[in-house]
Short mmCIF file of N, CA, C and O in Angstrom, two decimals:
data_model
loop_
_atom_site.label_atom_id
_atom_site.label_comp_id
_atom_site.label_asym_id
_atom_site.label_seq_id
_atom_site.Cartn_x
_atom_site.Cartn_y
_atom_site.Cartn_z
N UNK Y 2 -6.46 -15.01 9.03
CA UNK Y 2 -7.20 -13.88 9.57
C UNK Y 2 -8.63 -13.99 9.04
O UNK Y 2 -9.02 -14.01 7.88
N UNK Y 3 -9.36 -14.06 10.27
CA UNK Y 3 -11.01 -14.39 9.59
C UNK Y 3 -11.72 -13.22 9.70
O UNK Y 3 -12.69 -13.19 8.95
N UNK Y 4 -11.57 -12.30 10.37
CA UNK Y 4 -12.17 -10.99 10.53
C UNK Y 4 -11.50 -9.84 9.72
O UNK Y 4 -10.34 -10.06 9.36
N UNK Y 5 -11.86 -9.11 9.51
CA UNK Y 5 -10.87 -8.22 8.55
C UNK Y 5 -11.07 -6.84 9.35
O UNK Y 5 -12.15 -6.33 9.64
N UNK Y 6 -9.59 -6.29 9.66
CA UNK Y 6 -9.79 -4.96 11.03
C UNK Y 6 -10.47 -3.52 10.13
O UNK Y 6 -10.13 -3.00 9.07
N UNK Y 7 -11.53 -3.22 11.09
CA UNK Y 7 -11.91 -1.86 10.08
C UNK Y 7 -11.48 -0.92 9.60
O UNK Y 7 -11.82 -0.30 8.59
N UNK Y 8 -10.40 -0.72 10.59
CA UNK Y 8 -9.14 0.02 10.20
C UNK Y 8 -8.46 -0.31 8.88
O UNK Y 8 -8.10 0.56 8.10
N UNK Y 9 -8.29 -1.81 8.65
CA UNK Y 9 -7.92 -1.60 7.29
C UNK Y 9 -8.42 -1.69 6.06
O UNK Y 9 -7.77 -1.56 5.02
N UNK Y 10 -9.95 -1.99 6.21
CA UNK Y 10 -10.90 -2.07 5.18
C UNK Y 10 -11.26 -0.35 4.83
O UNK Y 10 -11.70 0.03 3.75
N UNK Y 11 -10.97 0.58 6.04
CA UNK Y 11 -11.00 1.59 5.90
C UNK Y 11 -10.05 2.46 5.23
O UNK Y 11 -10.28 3.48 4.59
N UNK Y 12 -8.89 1.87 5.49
CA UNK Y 12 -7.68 2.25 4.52
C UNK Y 12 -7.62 1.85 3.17
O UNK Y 12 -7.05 2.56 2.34
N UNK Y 13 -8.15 0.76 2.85
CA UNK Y 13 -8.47 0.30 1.35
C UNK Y 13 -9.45 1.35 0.82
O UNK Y 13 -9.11 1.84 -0.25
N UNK Y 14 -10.74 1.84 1.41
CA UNK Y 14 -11.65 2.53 0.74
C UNK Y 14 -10.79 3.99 0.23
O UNK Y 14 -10.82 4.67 -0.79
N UNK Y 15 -9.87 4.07 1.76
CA UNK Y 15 -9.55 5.66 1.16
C UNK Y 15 -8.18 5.23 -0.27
O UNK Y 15 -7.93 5.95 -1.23
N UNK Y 16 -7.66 4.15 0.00
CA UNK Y 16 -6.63 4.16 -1.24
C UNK Y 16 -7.74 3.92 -2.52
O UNK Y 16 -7.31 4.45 -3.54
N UNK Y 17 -9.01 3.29 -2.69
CA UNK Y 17 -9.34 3.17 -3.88
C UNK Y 17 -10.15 4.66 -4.11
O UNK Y 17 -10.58 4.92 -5.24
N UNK Y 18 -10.29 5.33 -3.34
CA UNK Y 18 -10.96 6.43 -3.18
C UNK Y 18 -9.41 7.65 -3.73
O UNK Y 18 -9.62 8.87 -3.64
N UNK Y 19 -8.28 7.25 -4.15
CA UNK Y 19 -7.66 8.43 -4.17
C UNK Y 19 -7.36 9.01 -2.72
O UNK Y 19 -6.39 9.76 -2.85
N UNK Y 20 -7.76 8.99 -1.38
CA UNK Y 20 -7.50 9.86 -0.76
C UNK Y 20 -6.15 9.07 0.17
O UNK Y 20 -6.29 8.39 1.18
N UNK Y 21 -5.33 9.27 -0.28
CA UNK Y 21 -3.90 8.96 -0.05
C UNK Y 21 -3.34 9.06 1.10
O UNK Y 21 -2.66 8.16 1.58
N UNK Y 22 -3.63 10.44 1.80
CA UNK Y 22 -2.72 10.89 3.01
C UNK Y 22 -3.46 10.35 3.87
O UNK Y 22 -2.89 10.06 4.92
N UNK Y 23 -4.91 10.03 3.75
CA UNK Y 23 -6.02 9.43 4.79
C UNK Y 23 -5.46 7.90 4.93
O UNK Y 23 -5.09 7.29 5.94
N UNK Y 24 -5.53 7.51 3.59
CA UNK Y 24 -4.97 6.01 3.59
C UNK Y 24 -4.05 5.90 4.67
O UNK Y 24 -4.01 5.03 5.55
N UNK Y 25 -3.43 6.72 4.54
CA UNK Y 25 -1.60 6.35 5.57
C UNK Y 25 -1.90 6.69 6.68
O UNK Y 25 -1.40 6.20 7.70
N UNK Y 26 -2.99 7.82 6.64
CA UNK Y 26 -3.10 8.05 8.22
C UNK Y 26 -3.97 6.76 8.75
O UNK Y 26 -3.78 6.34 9.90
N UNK Y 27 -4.43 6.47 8.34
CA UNK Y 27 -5.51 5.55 9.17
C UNK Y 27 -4.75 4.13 9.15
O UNK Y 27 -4.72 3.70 10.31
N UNK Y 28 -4.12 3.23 8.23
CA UNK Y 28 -3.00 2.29 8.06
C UNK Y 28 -2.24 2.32 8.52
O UNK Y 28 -1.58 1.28 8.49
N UNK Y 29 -1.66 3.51 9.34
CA UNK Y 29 -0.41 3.73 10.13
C UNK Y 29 -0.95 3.36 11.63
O UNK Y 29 -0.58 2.43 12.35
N UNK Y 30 -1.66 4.09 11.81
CA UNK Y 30 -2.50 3.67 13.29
C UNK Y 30 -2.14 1.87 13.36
O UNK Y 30 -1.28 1.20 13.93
N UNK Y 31 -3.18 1.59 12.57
CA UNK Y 31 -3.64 0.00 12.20
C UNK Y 31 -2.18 -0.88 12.57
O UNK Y 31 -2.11 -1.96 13.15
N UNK Y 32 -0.96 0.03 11.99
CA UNK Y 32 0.37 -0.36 11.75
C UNK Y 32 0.91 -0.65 12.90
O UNK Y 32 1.30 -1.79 13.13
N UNK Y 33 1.02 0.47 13.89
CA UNK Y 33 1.49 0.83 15.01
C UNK Y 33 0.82 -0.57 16.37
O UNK Y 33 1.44 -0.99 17.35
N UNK Y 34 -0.11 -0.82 16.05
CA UNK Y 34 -1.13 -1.84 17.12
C UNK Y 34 -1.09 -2.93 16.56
O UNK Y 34 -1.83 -3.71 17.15
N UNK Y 35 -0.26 -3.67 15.14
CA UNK Y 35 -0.51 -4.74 14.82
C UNK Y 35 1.22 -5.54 15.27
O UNK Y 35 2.31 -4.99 15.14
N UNK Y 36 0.97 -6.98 15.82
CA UNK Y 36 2.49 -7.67 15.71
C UNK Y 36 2.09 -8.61 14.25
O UNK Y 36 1.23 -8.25 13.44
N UNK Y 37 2.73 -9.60 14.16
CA UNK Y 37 2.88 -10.50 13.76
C UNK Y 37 2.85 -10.88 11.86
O UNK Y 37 3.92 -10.38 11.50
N UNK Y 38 2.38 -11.30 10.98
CA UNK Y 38 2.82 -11.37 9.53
C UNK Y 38 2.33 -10.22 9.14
O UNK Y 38 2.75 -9.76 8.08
N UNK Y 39 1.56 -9.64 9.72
CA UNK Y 39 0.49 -8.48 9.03
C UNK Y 39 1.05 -7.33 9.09
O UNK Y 39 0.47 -6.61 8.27
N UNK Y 40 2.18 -6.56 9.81
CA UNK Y 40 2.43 -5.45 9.98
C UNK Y 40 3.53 -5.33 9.04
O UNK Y 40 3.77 -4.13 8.88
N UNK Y 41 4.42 -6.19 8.25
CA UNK Y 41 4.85 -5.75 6.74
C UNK Y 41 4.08 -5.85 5.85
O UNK Y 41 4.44 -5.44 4.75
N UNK Y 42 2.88 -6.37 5.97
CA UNK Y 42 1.68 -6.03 4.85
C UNK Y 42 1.21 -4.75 4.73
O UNK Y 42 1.12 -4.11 3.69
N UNK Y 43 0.85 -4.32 6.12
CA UNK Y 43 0.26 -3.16 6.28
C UNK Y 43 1.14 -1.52 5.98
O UNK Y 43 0.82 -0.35 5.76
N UNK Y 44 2.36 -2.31 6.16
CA UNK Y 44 3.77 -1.36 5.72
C UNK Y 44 3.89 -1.13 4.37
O UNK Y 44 4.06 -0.01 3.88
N UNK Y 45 3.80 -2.07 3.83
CA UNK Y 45 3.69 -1.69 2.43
C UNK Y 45 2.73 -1.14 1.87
O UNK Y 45 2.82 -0.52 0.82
N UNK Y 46 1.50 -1.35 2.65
CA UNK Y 46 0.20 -0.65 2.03
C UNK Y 46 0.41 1.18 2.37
O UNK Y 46 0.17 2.11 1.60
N UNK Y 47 0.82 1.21 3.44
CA UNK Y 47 1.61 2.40 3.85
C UNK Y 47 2.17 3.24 2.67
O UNK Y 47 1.82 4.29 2.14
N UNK Y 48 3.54 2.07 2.43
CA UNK Y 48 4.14 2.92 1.22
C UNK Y 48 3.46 2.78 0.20
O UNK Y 48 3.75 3.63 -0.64
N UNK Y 49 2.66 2.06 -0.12
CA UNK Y 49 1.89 2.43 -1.66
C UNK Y 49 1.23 3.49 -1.63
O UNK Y 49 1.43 4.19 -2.62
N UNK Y 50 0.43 3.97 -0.81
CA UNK Y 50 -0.43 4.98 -0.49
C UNK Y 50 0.60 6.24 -0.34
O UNK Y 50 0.25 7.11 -1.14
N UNK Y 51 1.62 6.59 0.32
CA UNK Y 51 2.89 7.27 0.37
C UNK Y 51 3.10 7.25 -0.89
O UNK Y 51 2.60 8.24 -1.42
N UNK Y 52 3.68 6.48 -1.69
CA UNK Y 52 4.56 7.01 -2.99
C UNK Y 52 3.29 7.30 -3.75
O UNK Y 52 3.45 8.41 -4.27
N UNK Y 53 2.40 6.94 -3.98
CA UNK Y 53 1.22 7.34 -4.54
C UNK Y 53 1.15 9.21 -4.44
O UNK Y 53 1.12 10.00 -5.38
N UNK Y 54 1.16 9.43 -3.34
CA UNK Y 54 1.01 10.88 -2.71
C UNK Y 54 2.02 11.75 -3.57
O UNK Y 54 1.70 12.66 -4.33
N UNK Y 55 3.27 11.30 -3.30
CA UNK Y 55 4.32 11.42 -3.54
C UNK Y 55 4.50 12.13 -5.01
O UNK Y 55 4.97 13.23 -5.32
N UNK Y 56 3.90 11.02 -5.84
CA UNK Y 56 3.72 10.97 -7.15
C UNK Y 56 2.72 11.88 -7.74
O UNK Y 56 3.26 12.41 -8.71
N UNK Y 57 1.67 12.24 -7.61
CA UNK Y 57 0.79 13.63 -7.64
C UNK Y 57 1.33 14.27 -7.17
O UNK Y 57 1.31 15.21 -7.96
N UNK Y 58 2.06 14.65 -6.16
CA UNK Y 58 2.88 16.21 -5.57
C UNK Y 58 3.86 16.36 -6.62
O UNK Y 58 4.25 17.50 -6.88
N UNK Y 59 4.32 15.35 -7.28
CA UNK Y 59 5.38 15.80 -7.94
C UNK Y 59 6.78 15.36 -7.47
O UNK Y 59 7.84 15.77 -7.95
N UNK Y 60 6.65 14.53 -6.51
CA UNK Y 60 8.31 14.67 -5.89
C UNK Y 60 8.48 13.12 -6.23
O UNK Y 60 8.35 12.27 -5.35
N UNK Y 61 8.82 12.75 -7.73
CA UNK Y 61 9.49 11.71 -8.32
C UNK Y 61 10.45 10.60 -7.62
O UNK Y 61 10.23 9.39 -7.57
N UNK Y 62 11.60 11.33 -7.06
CA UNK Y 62 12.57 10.91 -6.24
C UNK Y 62 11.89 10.23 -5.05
O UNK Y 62 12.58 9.23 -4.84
N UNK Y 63 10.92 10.27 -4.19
CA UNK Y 63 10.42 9.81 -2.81
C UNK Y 63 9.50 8.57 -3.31
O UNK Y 63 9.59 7.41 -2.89
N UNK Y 64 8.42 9.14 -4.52
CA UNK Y 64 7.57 8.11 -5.65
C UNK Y 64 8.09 6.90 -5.46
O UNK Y 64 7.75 5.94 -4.77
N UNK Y 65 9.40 7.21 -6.54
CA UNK Y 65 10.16 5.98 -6.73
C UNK Y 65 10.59 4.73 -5.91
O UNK Y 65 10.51 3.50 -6.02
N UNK Y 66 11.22 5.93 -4.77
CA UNK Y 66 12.07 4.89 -3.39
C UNK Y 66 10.70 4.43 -2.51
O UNK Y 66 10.87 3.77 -1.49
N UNK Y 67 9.56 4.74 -2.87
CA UNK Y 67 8.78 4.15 -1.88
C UNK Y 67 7.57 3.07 -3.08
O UNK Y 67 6.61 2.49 -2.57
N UNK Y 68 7.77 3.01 -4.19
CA UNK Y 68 6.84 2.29 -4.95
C UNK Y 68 7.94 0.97 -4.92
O UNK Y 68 7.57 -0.20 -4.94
N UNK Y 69 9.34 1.39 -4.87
CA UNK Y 69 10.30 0.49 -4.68
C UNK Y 69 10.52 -0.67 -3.30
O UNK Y 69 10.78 -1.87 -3.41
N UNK Y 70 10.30 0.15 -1.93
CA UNK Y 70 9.97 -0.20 -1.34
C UNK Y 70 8.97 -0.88 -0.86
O UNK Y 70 9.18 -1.81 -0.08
N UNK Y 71 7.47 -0.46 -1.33
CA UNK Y 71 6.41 -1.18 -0.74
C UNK Y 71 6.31 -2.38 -1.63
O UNK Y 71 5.73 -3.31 -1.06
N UNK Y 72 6.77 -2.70 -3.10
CA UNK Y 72 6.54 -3.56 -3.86
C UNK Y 72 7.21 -4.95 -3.34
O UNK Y 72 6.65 -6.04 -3.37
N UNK Y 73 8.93 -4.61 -2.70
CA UNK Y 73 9.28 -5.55 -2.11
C UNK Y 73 8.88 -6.08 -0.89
O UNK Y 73 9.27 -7.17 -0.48
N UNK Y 74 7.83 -5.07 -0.09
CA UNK Y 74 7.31 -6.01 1.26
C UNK Y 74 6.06 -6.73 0.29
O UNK Y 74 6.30 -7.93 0.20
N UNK Y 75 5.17 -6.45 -0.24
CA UNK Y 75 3.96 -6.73 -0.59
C UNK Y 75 4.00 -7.82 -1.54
O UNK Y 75 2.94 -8.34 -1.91
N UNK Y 76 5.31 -8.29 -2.04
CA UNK Y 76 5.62 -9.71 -2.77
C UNK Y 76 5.78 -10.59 -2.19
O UNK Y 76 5.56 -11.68 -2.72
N UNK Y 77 6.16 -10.53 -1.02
CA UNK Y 77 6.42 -11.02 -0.37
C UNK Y 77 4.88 -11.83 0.34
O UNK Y 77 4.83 -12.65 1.26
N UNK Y 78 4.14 -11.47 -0.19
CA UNK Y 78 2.83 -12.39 0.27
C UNK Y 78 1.95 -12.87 -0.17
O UNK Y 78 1.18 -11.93 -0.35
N UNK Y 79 1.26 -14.16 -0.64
CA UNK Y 79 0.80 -15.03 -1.27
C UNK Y 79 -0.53 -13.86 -1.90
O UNK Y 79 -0.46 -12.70 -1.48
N UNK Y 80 -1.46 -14.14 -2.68
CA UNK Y 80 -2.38 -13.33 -3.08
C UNK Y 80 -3.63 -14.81 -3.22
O UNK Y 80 -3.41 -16.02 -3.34
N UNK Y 81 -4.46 -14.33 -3.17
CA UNK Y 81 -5.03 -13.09 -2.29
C UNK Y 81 -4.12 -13.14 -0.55
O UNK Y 81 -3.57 -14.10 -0.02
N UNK Y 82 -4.31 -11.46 0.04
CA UNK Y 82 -3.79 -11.56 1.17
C UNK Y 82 -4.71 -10.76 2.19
O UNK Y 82 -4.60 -9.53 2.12
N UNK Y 83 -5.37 -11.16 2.89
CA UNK Y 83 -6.73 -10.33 3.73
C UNK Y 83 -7.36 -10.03 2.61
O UNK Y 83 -7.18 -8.92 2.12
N UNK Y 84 -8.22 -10.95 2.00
CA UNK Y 84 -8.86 -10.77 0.97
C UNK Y 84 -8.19 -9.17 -0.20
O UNK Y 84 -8.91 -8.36 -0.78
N UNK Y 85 -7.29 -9.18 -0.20
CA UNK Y 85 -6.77 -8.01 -1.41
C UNK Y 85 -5.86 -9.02 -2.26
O UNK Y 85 -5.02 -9.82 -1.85
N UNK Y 86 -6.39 -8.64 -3.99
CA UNK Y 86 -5.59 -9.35 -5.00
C UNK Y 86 -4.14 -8.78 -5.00
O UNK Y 86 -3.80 -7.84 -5.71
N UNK Y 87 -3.52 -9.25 -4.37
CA UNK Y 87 -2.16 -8.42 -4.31
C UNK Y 87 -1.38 -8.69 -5.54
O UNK Y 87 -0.36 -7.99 -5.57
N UNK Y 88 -1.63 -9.98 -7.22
CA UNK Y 88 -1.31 -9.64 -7.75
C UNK Y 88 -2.01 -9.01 -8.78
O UNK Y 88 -1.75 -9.14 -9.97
N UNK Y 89 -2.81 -8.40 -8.37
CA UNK Y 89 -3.51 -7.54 -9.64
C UNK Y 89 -2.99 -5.67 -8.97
O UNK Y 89 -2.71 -4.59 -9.47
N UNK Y 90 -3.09 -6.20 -7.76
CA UNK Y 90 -2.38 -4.46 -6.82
C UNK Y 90 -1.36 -4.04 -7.04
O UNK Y 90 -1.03 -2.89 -6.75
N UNK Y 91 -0.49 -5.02 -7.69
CA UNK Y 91 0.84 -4.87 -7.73
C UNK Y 91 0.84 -4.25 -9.11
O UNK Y 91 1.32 -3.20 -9.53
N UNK Y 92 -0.08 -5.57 -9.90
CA UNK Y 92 0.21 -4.83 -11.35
C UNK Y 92 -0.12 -3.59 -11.85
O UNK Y 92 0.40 -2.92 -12.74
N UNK Y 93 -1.22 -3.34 -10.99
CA UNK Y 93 -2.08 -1.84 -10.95
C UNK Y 93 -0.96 -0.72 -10.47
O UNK Y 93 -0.61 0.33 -10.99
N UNK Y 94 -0.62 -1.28 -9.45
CA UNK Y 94 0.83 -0.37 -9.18
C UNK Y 94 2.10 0.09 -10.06
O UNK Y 94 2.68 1.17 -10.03
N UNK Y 95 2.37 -1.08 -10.88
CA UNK Y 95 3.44 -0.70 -11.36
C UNK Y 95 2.99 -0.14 -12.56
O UNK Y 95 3.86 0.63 -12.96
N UNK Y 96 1.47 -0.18 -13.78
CA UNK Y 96 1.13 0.56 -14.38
C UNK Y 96 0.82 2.03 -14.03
O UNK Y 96 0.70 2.78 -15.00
N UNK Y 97 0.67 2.51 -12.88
CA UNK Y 97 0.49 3.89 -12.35
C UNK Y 97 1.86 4.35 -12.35
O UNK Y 97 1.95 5.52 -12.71
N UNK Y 98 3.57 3.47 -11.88
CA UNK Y 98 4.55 4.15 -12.25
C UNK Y 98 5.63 3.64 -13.51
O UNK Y 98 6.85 3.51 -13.52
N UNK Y 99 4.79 3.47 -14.35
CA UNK Y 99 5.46 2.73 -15.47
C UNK Y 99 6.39 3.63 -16.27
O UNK Y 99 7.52 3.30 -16.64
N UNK Y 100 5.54 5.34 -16.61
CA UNK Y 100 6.54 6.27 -16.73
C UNK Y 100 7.49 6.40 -15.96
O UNK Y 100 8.58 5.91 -16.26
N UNK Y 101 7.37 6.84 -15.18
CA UNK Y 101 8.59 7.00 -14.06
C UNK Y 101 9.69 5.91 -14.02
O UNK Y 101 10.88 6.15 -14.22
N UNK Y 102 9.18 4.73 -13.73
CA UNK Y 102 9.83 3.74 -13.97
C UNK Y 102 11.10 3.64 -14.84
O UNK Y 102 12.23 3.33 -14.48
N UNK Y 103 10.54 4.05 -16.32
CA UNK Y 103 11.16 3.55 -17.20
C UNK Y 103 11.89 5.07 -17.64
O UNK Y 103 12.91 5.17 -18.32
N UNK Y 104 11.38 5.78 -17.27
CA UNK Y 104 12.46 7.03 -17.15
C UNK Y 104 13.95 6.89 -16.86
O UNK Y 104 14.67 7.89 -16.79
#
């Protein structure tokens, strides 16, 4: 992929931006119009941004099953992947649920 869709450079700003539910809204779109290797990438970026949400509301139980979930689509792909360090995203990820985690 040599172009990178704005849609999802736009979803990256709002996940590094904190704004979570934007992330998903705008990544979901992106989601819905994409075929081929990219739309379990974009799924997982989905659920990271989701359990992220999840996880500030407070609802632990959804956190979990979806930090669980997006981690196994998003390994699933070499790093860098559309220019994102997916293993530094990951690790960043699992230090944000490391309590929980190990709860």
């Amino acid at each position: 992929m040599d172009e990178l869709p704005e849609k999802y450079l736009e979803g990256i700003r709002l996940f590094n931006e904190a704004d979570y539910f934007e992330c998903h809204e705008v990544l979901e779109d992106l989601w819905t119009e994409t075929l081929g290797e990219e739309q379990k990438f974009y799924q997982g970026l989905i659920q990271a941004a989701v359990g992220m949400l999840h996880f500030g509301n407070d609802n632990l139980g959804g956190a979990r099953k979806l930090y669980n979930s997006a981690r196994q689509k998003l390994e699933q792909y070499p790093t860098p992947y559309c220019q994102l360090d997916l293993l530094q995203f990951l690790l960043d990820f699992e230090f944000c649920f490391q309590e929980l985690l190990d709860a």
